[in-house]
Coordinates of C-alpha atoms and ligand atoms in Angstrom, one line a residue:
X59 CA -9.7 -144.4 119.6
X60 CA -8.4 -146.7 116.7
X61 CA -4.6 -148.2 117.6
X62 CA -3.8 -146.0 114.0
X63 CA -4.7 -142.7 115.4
X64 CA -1.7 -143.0 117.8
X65 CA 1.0 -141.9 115.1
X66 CA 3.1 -145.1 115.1
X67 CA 4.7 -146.2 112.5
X68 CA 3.2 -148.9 109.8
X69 CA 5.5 -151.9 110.4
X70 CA 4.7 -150.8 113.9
X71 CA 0.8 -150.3 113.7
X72 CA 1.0 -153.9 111.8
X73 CA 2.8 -156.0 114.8
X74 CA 0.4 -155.0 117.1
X75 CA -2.5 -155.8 114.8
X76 CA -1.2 -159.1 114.4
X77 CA -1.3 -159.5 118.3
X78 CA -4.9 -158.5 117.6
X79 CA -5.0 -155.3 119.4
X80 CA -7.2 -152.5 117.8
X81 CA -8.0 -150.1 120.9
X82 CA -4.9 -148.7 122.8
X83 CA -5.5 -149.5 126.6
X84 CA -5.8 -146.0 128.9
X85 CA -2.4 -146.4 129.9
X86 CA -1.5 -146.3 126.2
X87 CA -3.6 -143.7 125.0
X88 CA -1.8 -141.0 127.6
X89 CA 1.4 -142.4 127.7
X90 CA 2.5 -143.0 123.7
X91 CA 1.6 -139.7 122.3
X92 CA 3.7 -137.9 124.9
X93 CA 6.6 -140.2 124.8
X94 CA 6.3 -139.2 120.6
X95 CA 6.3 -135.4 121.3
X96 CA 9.9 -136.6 123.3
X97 CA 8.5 -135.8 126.9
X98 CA 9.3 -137.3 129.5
X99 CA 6.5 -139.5 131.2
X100 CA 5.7 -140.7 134.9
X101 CA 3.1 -143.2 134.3
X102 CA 1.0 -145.6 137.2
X103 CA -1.0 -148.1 135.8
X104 CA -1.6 -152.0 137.1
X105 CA -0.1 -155.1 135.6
X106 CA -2.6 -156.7 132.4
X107 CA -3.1 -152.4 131.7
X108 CA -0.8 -152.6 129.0
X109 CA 1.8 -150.1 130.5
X110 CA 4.6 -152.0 128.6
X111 CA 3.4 -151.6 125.2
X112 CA 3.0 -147.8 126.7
X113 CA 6.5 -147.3 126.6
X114 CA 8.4 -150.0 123.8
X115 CA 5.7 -148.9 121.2
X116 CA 7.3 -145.3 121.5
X117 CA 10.8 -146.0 121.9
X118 CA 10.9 -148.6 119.0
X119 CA 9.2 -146.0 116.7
X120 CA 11.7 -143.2 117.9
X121 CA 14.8 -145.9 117.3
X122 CA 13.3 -146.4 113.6
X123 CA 12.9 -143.6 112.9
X124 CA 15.6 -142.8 109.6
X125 CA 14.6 -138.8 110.1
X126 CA 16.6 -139.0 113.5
X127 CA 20.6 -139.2 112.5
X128 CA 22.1 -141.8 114.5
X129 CA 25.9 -142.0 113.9
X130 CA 27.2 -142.6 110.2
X131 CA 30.2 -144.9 110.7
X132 CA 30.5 -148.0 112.8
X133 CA 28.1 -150.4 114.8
X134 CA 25.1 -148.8 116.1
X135 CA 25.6 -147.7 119.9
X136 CA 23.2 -149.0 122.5
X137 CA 20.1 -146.0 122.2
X138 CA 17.1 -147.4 124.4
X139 CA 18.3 -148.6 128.2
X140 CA 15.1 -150.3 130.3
X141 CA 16.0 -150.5 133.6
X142 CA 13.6 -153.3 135.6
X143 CA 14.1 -154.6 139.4
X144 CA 13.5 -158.6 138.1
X145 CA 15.2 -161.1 135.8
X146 CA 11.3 -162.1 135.2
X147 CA 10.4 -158.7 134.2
X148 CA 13.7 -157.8 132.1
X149 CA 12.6 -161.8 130.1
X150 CA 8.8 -160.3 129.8
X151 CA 9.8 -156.7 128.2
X152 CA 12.0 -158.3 125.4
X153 CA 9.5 -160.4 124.4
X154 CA 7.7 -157.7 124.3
X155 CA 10.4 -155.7 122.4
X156 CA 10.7 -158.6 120.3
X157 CA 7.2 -159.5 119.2
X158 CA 6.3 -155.5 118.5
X159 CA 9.7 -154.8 116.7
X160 CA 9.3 -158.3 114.5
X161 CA 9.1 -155.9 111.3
X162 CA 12.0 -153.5 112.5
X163 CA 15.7 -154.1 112.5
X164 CA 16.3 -153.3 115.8
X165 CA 18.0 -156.0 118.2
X166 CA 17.5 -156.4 121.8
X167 CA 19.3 -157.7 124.5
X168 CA 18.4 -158.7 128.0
X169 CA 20.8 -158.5 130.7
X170 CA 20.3 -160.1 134.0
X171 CA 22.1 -161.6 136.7
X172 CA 21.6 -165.2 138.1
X173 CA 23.4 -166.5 134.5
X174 CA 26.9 -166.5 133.2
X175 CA 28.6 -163.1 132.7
X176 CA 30.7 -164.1 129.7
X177 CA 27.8 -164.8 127.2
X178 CA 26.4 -161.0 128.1
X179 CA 30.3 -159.8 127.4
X180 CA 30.0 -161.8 123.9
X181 CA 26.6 -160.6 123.2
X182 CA 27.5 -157.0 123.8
X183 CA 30.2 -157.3 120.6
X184 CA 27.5 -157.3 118.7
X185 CA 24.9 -154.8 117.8
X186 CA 22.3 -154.2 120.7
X187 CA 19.9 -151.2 120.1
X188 CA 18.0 -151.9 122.8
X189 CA 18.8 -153.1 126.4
X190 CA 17.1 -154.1 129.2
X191 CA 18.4 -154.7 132.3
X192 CA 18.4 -155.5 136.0
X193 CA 21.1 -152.6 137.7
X194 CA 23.3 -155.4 139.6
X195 CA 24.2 -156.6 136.5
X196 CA 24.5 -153.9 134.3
X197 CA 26.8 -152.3 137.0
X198 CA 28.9 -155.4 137.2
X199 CA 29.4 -155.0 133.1
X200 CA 30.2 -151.4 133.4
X201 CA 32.8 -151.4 135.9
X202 CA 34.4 -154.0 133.3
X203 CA 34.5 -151.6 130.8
X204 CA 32.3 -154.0 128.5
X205 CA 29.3 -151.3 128.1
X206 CA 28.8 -147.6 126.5
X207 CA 25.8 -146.0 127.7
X208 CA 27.1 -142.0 126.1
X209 CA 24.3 -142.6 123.0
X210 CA 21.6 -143.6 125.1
X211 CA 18.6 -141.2 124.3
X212 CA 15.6 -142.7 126.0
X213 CA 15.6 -144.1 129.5
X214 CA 12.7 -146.6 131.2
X215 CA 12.7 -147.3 134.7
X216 CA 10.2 -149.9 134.6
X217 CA 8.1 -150.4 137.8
X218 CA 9.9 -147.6 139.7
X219 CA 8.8 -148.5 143.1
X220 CA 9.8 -151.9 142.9
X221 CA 13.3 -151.3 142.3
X222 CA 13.2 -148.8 145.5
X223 CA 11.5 -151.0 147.6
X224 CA 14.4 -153.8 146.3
X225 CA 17.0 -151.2 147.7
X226 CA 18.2 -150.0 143.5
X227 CA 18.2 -146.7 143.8
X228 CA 22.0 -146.1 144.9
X229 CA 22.6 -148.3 141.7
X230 CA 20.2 -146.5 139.5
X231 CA 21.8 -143.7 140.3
X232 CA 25.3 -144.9 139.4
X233 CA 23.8 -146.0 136.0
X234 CA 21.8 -142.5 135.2
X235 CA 25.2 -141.1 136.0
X236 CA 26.9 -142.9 132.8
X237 CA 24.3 -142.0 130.8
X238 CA 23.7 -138.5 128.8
Ligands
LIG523 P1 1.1 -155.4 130.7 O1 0.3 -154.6 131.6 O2 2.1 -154.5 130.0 O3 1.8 -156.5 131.4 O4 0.2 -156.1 129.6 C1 -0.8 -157.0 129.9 C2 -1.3 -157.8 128.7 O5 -2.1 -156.9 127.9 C3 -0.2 -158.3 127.8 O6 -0.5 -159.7 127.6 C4 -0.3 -157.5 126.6 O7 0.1 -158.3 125.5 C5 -1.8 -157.2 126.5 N1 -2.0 -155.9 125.8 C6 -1.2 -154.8 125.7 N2 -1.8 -153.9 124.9 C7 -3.0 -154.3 124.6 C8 -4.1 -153.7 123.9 N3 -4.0 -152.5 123.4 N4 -5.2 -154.4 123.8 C9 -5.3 -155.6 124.3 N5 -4.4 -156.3 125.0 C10 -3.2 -155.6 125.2

């Protein structure tokens, strides 16, 4: 199955040529087409399977996509929220983001704890369409009033089990609560 037959769009279909990628992994070939149709996905696959192009192919076509109406006035709200149980794993999936989306205008952020708060609070006065995020952190932000997660429309909980096993989920929890 050629990467094209996946419904992406161009500027999309041409970053991940330039990576050099032609097939879609298995992981890819299940998981992109339902996350276009908007369904939800529970997806197991291995690390080096390509599960994280499996899910920030989709969600950076969905965020492009003009046919969608985002709001007409005012910065664009924070749409996409990836929640990940490492600071490691947040750094790897918006690079990801990044190198995918390099003929988009969406912007990323990464938001992890471990470094200064008050760069995070600065960087959130700006436009951030996507965010990616370990739950300690985000939930510190939030309970400062510094983030608005009411237009987030797709959600990643990015290795799942991990983040139970770490002890996330009452934190998860809190988070999905802010969120639509
Ligand atoms: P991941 O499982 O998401 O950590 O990805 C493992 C590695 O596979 C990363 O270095 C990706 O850049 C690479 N990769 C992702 N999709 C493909 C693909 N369709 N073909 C070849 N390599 C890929």
């Amino acid at each position: 199955m050629p990467f094209t037959s996946l419904g992406l769009s161009k500027e999309i279909s041409r970053a991940v040529a330039e990576r050099g990628y032609t097939e879609p992994t298995p992981i890819q070939q299940q998981a992109i087409p339902a996350a276009l149709a908007g369904n939800d996905v529970l997806a197991g696959a291995q690390t080096g399977s390509g599960k994280t192009a499996g899910f920030t192919l989709p969600i950076l076509h969905l965020l492009s996509d003009k046919s969608i109406k985002g709001p007409s006035e005012g910065r664009p709200p924070i749409r996409a929220l990836i929640l990940v149980p490492t600071r490691e794993l947040a750094q790897q999936v918006e690079e990801s983001i990044i190198d995918y989306g390099q003929h988009l205008k969406l912007n990323s952020m990464v938001m992890i704890g471990g470094v200064s708060i008050n760069p995070q609070i600065q960087r959130l006065r700006s436009r951030v369409d996507i965010l990616v995020a370990t739950p300690g952190r985000l939930l510190d932000l939030s309970r400062q009033g510094q983030l608005k997660l009411k237009e987030v429309s797709r959600l990643v909980l990015d290795e799942a089990d991990e983040m139970l096993d770490l002890g996330f989920l009452p934190d998860v929890e809190k988070i999905l609560s802010s969120t639509p």
